[in-house]
Amino acid sequence: MRNSSGNENIFIVLEHNLNLFGFTLAVIGISLNFCSYHTAGYLKQRNSSVTLIQCLAIWDSISIFQDGIVSLGGGYFDFDVANFNAWSCKIIYWHSWGSTRAAIYHMIALVIDRSIAIGAPIWYREFSKPRLAYKISLLIFIFVYTLSTGLIYAYDVVDGTCTITVHTELGRLYISFMLIVVTSFIPLFTICITNIFFIYKLQRLQGGNEAERRLTIMLITSSFAFMILIIAVILSLFIISKIIPVNINDESFQKFMIKLTDFWAIINSSLNSIFYFVSGPMFRNAFFRLLKDLFKTTNT
């Protein structure tokens, strides 16, 4: 039990510093995703994987803006969305839940796309087009934002807006479903299985399209890091939902853990460009071509 004012002050200071650091990282992350989006356009492949990389960069930026600029930045500059009227708060949180999960499921779509590319290359070359990736992105948007709409109702009934016992239980079950199944199990299981498949197939396939192999290797690094950071988010959510309500009455600690969860999500959405650059020579070459064209345009 943490009730002393000294501990409260510690977590208030930690939250303040985390808000500043998260806001700064969000600005950097959005810039990196901007570079990632345009660099992907310079890759020589024109398939659904490249388009999904661009879609992922867009949704990562939207998620970063929501978690880093609005949530952590708002906390640092005393611009708290909790002070808005009820419906404004609901819309902001609805968008936050939706954008975070949209980024997660675009990563899932990307690793599944790569699995098909190395598992069924002939079929992939025939059907993998940018238009397909846009359709997948639209379906992900509809899927995650529809599920997030249910969270508005679920949190209302759990917070006491609805006093009907059956509704309250349904609300708790829906929140658990979103946290355990949609946000945790499906992403972790899918990315774990696809990474095992990547490693197995890449060891067996010595020939084939070298460009496709390099693109897959580049995405293995990014998806592994994504998996580790998703685990950090899950642990934070578990502490917030299960441990804090039962064992800890310190409000400042609760707020700090909520902001820490946002911070993990920001890191998760900011680092893809760096992993692409470090592990993908194709991505580095595309990035240097992009810089070369920018310098030409600037000097013209």
GROMACS .gro file of C-alpha atoms in nm:
model
  300
    1MET     CA    1   0.000   0.000   0.000
    2ARG     CA    2   0.143   0.335  -0.101
    3ASN     CA    3  -0.023   0.624   0.074
    4SER     CA    4   0.263   0.844   0.188
    5SER     CA    5   0.294   1.189   0.037
    6GLY     CA    6   0.664   1.122  -0.032
    7ASN     CA    7   0.583   0.831  -0.263
    8GLU     CA    8   0.304   1.030  -0.423
    9ASN     CA    9   0.549   1.310  -0.500
   10ILE     CA   10   0.791   1.062  -0.654
   11PHE     CA   11   0.529   0.933  -0.895
   12ILE     CA   12   0.407   1.283  -0.976
   13VAL     CA   13   0.764   1.381  -1.070
   14LEU     CA   14   0.810   1.058  -1.267
   15GLU     CA   15   0.483   1.116  -1.452
   16HIS     CA   16   0.585   1.474  -1.534
   17ASN     CA   17   0.921   1.361  -1.675
   18LEU     CA   18   0.758   1.074  -1.861
   19ASN     CA   19   0.511   1.318  -2.018
   20LEU     CA   20   0.797   1.535  -2.146
   21PHE     CA   21   1.005   1.242  -2.268
   22GLY     CA   22   0.704   1.079  -2.434
   23PHE     CA   23   0.602   1.403  -2.606
   24THR     CA   24   0.957   1.449  -2.740
   25LEU     CA   25   0.974   1.087  -2.856
   26ALA     CA   26   0.636   1.127  -3.026
   27VAL     CA   27   0.763   1.420  -3.234
   28ILE     CA   28   1.069   1.215  -3.334
   29GLY     CA   29   0.855   0.907  -3.402
   30ILE     CA   30   0.618   1.092  -3.633
   31SER     CA   31   0.919   1.229  -3.824
   32LEU     CA   32   1.069   0.879  -3.855
   33ASN     CA   33   0.741   0.737  -3.982
   34PHE     CA   34   0.721   1.021  -4.234
   35CYS     CA   35   1.064   0.914  -4.363
   36SER     CA   36   0.959   0.548  -4.360
   37TYR     CA   37   0.648   0.620  -4.567
   38HIS     CA   38   0.840   0.807  -4.838
   39THR     CA   39   1.136   0.568  -4.834
   40ALA     CA   40   0.903   0.272  -4.893
   41GLY     CA   41   0.789   0.451  -5.208
   42TYR     CA   42   1.149   0.429  -5.335
   43LEU     CA   43   1.172   0.051  -5.290
   44LYS     CA   44   1.191  -0.129  -5.624
   45GLN     CA   45   0.914  -0.376  -5.538
   46ARG     CA   46   0.558  -0.272  -5.611
   47ASN     CA   47   0.359  -0.524  -5.408
   48SER     CA   48   0.121  -0.535  -5.115
   49SER     CA   49   0.406  -0.557  -4.859
   50VAL     CA   50   0.549  -0.219  -4.960
   51THR     CA   51   0.204  -0.060  -4.952
   52LEU     CA   52   0.136  -0.214  -4.610
   53ILE     CA   53   0.465  -0.067  -4.483
   54GLN     CA   54   0.333   0.274  -4.590
   55CYS     CA   55  -0.008   0.211  -4.431
   56LEU     CA   56   0.164   0.097  -4.111
   57ALA     CA   57   0.370   0.417  -4.106
   58ILE     CA   58   0.050   0.623  -4.134
   59TRP     CA   59  -0.129   0.439  -3.853
   60ASP     CA   60   0.181   0.437  -3.635
   61SER     CA   61   0.191   0.816  -3.672
   62ILE     CA   62  -0.178   0.850  -3.586
   63SER     CA   63  -0.129   0.628  -3.279
   64ILE     CA   64   0.182   0.825  -3.174
   65PHE     CA   65  -0.004   1.154  -3.210
   66GLN     CA   66  -0.286   1.026  -2.992
   67ASP     CA   67  -0.068   0.870  -2.720
   68GLY     CA   68   0.230   1.104  -2.733
   69ILE     CA   69   0.101   1.446  -2.832
   70VAL     CA   70  -0.254   1.435  -2.691
   71SER     CA   71  -0.206   1.212  -2.386
   72LEU     CA   72   0.152   1.263  -2.265
   73GLY     CA   73   0.201   1.606  -2.422
   74GLY     CA   74  -0.137   1.715  -2.290
   75GLY     CA   75  -0.036   1.599  -1.943
   76TYR     CA   76   0.291   1.792  -1.958
   77PHE     CA   77   0.127   2.114  -2.078
   78ASP     CA   78  -0.172   2.076  -1.838
   79PHE     CA   79  -0.406   2.007  -2.127
   80ASP     CA   80  -0.592   1.709  -1.982
   81VAL     CA   81  -0.857   1.550  -2.203
   82ALA     CA   82  -1.031   1.427  -1.887
   83ASN     CA   83  -1.140   1.787  -1.831
   84PHE     CA   84  -1.338   1.789  -2.156
   85ASN     CA   85  -1.712   1.720  -2.161
   86ALA     CA   86  -1.825   1.357  -2.155
   87TRP     CA   87  -1.875   1.304  -2.528
   88SER     CA   88  -1.549   1.475  -2.625
   89CYS     CA   89  -1.364   1.241  -2.390
   90LYS     CA   90  -1.543   0.939  -2.536
   91ILE     CA   91  -1.453   1.037  -2.893
   92ILE     CA   92  -1.088   1.096  -2.800
   93TYR     CA   93  -1.058   0.765  -2.614
   94TRP     CA   94  -1.246   0.583  -2.890
   95HIS     CA   95  -0.996   0.717  -3.143
   96SER     CA   96  -0.706   0.626  -2.912
   97TRP     CA   97  -0.823   0.266  -2.872
   98GLY     CA   98  -0.891   0.235  -3.244
   99SER     CA   99  -0.566   0.388  -3.372
  100THR     CA  100  -0.347   0.181  -3.138
  101ARG     CA  101  -0.511  -0.143  -3.247
  102ALA     CA  102  -0.508  -0.035  -3.612
  103ALA     CA  103  -0.128  -0.001  -3.592
  104ILE     CA  104  -0.103  -0.344  -3.426
  105TYR     CA  105  -0.318  -0.516  -3.688
  106HIS     CA  106  -0.136  -0.350  -3.977
  107MET     CA  107   0.182  -0.511  -3.844
  108ILE     CA  108  -0.004  -0.844  -3.828
  109ALA     CA  109  -0.123  -0.797  -4.187
  110LEU     CA  110   0.234  -0.720  -4.293
  111VAL     CA  111   0.386  -1.034  -4.140
  112ILE     CA  112   0.106  -1.251  -4.281
  113ASP     CA  113   0.164  -1.093  -4.622
  114ARG     CA  114   0.535  -1.179  -4.598
  115SER     CA  115   0.449  -1.535  -4.493
  116ILE     CA  116   0.245  -1.579  -4.809
  117ALA     CA  117   0.526  -1.420  -5.014
  118ILE     CA  118   0.782  -1.682  -4.909
  119GLY     CA  119   0.535  -1.970  -4.865
  120ALA     CA  120   0.345  -1.933  -5.194
  121PRO     CA  121   0.561  -1.706  -5.415
  122ILE     CA  122   0.387  -1.786  -5.745
  123TRP     CA  123   0.043  -1.706  -5.607
  124TYR     CA  124   0.183  -1.398  -5.431
  125ARG     CA  125   0.334  -1.254  -5.750
  126GLU     CA  126  -0.001  -1.299  -5.923
  127PHE     CA  127  -0.227  -1.141  -5.662
  128SER     CA  128  -0.006  -0.913  -5.452
  129LYS     CA  129  -0.096  -0.562  -5.568
  130PRO     CA  130  -0.106  -0.226  -5.388
  131ARG     CA  131  -0.483  -0.217  -5.433
  132LEU     CA  132  -0.513  -0.536  -5.224
  133ALA     CA  133  -0.317  -0.372  -4.942
  134TYR     CA  134  -0.549  -0.071  -4.942
  135LYS     CA  135  -0.850  -0.301  -4.913
  136ILE     CA  136  -0.686  -0.485  -4.621
  137SER     CA  137  -0.611  -0.151  -4.453
  138LEU     CA  138  -0.974  -0.042  -4.491
  139LEU     CA  139  -1.099  -0.370  -4.341
  140ILE     CA  140  -0.862  -0.330  -4.045
  141PHE     CA  141  -0.991   0.023  -3.988
  142ILE     CA  142  -1.355  -0.092  -3.986
  143PHE     CA  143  -1.274  -0.392  -3.764
  144VAL     CA  144  -1.079  -0.212  -3.489
  145TYR     CA  145  -1.294   0.099  -3.471
  146THR     CA  146  -1.610  -0.112  -3.453
  147LEU     CA  147  -1.465  -0.306  -3.161
  148SER     CA  148  -1.353   0.021  -2.997
  149THR     CA  149  -1.710   0.151  -3.018
  150GLY     CA  150  -1.811  -0.136  -2.789
  151LEU     CA  151  -1.550  -0.023  -2.537
  152ILE     CA  152  -1.732   0.309  -2.490
  153TYR     CA  153  -2.039   0.119  -2.368
  154ALA     CA  154  -1.831  -0.130  -2.168
  155TYR     CA  155  -1.641   0.135  -1.972
  156ASP     CA  156  -1.965   0.329  -1.912
  157VAL     CA  157  -2.133   0.035  -1.744
  158VAL     CA  158  -1.824  -0.069  -1.547
  159ASP     CA  159  -1.768   0.288  -1.422
  160GLY     CA  160  -2.120   0.297  -1.282
  161THR     CA  161  -2.314   0.485  -1.550
  162CYS     CA  162  -2.536   0.177  -1.582
  163THR     CA  163  -2.647   0.004  -1.261
  164ILE     CA  164  -2.794  -0.312  -1.422
  165THR     CA  165  -2.585  -0.607  -1.298
  166VAL     CA  166  -2.610  -0.805  -1.623
  167HIS     CA  167  -2.483  -0.507  -1.824
  168THR     CA  168  -2.196  -0.455  -1.581
  169GLU     CA  169  -2.084  -0.816  -1.617
  170LEU     CA  170  -2.109  -0.794  -1.996
  171GLY     CA  171  -1.901  -0.476  -1.985
  172ARG     CA  172  -1.628  -0.646  -1.781
  173LEU     CA  173  -1.627  -0.945  -2.015
  174TYR     CA  174  -1.598  -0.721  -2.320
  175ILE     CA  175  -1.307  -0.524  -2.171
  176SER     CA  176  -1.132  -0.853  -2.085
  177PHE     CA  177  -1.197  -0.980  -2.439
  178MET     CA  178  -1.043  -0.665  -2.589
  179LEU     CA  179  -0.738  -0.671  -2.362
  180ILE     CA  180  -0.669  -1.045  -2.354
  181VAL     CA  181  -0.781  -1.166  -2.697
  182VAL     CA  182  -0.775  -0.871  -2.939
  183THR     CA  183  -0.480  -0.673  -2.798
  184SER     CA  184  -0.268  -0.955  -2.653
  185PHE     CA  185  -0.327  -1.313  -2.768
  186ILE     CA  186  -0.398  -1.263  -3.140
  187PRO     CA  187  -0.101  -1.026  -3.207
  188LEU     CA  188   0.148  -1.228  -3.000
  189PHE     CA  189   0.039  -1.567  -3.135
  190THR     CA  190   0.033  -1.451  -3.498
  191ILE     CA  191   0.369  -1.274  -3.489
  192CYS     CA  192   0.536  -1.557  -3.298
  193ILE     CA  193   0.413  -1.821  -3.545
  194THR     CA  194   0.500  -1.613  -3.854
  195ASN     CA  195   0.851  -1.539  -3.726
  196ILE     CA  196   0.914  -1.910  -3.668
  197PHE     CA  197   0.786  -1.973  -4.021
  198PHE     CA  198   1.011  -1.696  -4.160
  199ILE     CA  199   1.322  -1.843  -4.002
  200TYR     CA  200   1.235  -2.197  -4.113
  201LYS     CA  201   1.164  -2.102  -4.474
  202LEU     CA  202   1.461  -1.866  -4.510
  203GLN     CA  203   1.699  -2.140  -4.393
  204ARG     CA  204   1.560  -2.385  -4.648
  205LEU     CA  205   1.526  -2.146  -4.941
  206GLN     CA  206   1.872  -2.064  -5.071
  207GLY     CA  207   1.765  -1.949  -5.415
  208GLY     CA  208   1.462  -1.752  -5.528
  209ASN     CA  209   1.399  -1.383  -5.536
  210GLU     CA  210   1.676  -1.218  -5.334
  211ALA     CA  211   1.484  -0.891  -5.304
  212GLU     CA  212   1.189  -1.071  -5.143
  213ARG     CA  213   1.425  -1.252  -4.904
  214ARG     CA  214   1.585  -0.924  -4.795
  215LEU     CA  215   1.248  -0.761  -4.744
  216THR     CA  216   1.139  -1.054  -4.525
  217ILE     CA  217   1.460  -1.043  -4.318
  218MET     CA  218   1.409  -0.670  -4.265
  219LEU     CA  219   1.060  -0.731  -4.130
  220ILE     CA  220   1.169  -1.014  -3.896
  221THR     CA  221   1.374  -0.768  -3.689
  222SER     CA  222   1.090  -0.518  -3.672
  223SER     CA  223   0.828  -0.780  -3.581
  224PHE     CA  224   1.046  -0.931  -3.305
  225ALA     CA  225   1.090  -0.587  -3.148
  226PHE     CA  226   0.719  -0.528  -3.189
  227MET     CA  227   0.643  -0.853  -3.006
  228ILE     CA  228   0.868  -0.759  -2.710
  229LEU     CA  229   0.713  -0.415  -2.675
  230ILE     CA  230   0.361  -0.556  -2.700
  231ILE     CA  231   0.449  -0.776  -2.402
  232ALA     CA  232   0.555  -0.461  -2.211
  233VAL     CA  233   0.219  -0.298  -2.293
  234ILE     CA  234   0.032  -0.612  -2.182
  235LEU     CA  235   0.219  -0.623  -1.849
  236SER     CA  236   0.138  -0.256  -1.787
  237LEU     CA  237  -0.228  -0.314  -1.868
  238PHE     CA  238  -0.234  -0.617  -1.637
  239ILE     CA  239  -0.091  -0.409  -1.351
  240ILE     CA  240  -0.345  -0.132  -1.414
  241SER     CA  241  -0.648  -0.362  -1.440
  242LYS     CA  242  -0.566  -0.638  -1.188
  243ILE     CA  243  -0.298  -0.538  -0.937
  244ILE     CA  244  -0.358  -0.166  -0.876
  245PRO     CA  245  -0.735  -0.183  -0.798
  246VAL     CA  246  -0.677  -0.453  -0.535
  247ASN     CA  247  -0.344  -0.365  -0.374
  248ILE     CA  248  -0.260   0.001  -0.435
  249ASN     CA  249  -0.459   0.309  -0.336
  250ASP     CA  250  -0.206   0.565  -0.459
  251GLU     CA  251  -0.373   0.768  -0.734
  252SER     CA  252  -0.042   0.914  -0.855
  253PHE     CA  253   0.097   0.561  -0.908
  254GLN     CA  254  -0.212   0.463  -1.105
  255LYS     CA  255  -0.179   0.768  -1.332
  256PHE     CA  256   0.192   0.699  -1.379
  257MET     CA  257   0.124   0.341  -1.490
  258ILE     CA  258  -0.140   0.456  -1.739
  259LYS     CA  259   0.107   0.705  -1.887
  260LEU     CA  260   0.377   0.435  -1.892
  261THR     CA  261   0.147   0.216  -2.102
  262ASP     CA  262   0.107   0.503  -2.350
  263PHE     CA  263   0.485   0.544  -2.349
  264TRP     CA  264   0.544   0.178  -2.443
  265ALA     CA  265   0.293   0.217  -2.725
  266ILE     CA  266   0.480   0.526  -2.852
  267ILE     CA  267   0.811   0.338  -2.857
  268ASN     CA  268   0.643   0.049  -3.037
  269SER     CA  269   0.516   0.278  -3.311
  270SER     CA  270   0.835   0.485  -3.343
  271LEU     CA  271   1.111   0.230  -3.399
  272ASN     CA  272   1.004   0.052  -3.717
  273SER     CA  273   1.196   0.295  -3.939
  274ILE     CA  274   1.515   0.241  -3.740
  275PHE     CA  275   1.484  -0.138  -3.761
  276TYR     CA  276   1.412  -0.116  -4.135
  277PHE     CA  277   1.723   0.097  -4.182
  278VAL     CA  278   1.953  -0.118  -3.967
  279SER     CA  279   1.848  -0.461  -4.095
  280GLY     CA  280   1.745  -0.381  -4.452
  281PRO     CA  281   2.008  -0.283  -4.712
  282MET     CA  282   1.726  -0.231  -4.962
  283PHE     CA  283   1.563   0.018  -4.729
  284ARG     CA  284   1.895   0.200  -4.674
  285ASN     CA  285   1.954   0.227  -5.048
  286ALA     CA  286   1.600   0.354  -5.101
  287PHE     CA  287   1.649   0.610  -4.823
  288PHE     CA  288   1.973   0.739  -4.980
  289ARG     CA  289   1.797   0.767  -5.319
  290LEU     CA  290   1.524   0.967  -5.147
  291LEU     CA  291   1.783   1.202  -4.993
  292LYS     CA  292   1.958   1.237  -5.328
  293ASP     CA  293   1.634   1.340  -5.498
  294LEU     CA  294   1.557   1.583  -5.217
  295PHE     CA  295   1.899   1.748  -5.253
  296LYS     CA  296   1.850   1.771  -5.630
  297THR     CA  297   1.511   1.936  -5.583
  298THR     CA  298   1.648   2.177  -5.321
  299ASN     CA  299   1.942   2.282  -5.538
  300THR     CA  300   1.730   2.327  -5.850
   0.00000   0.00000   0.00000
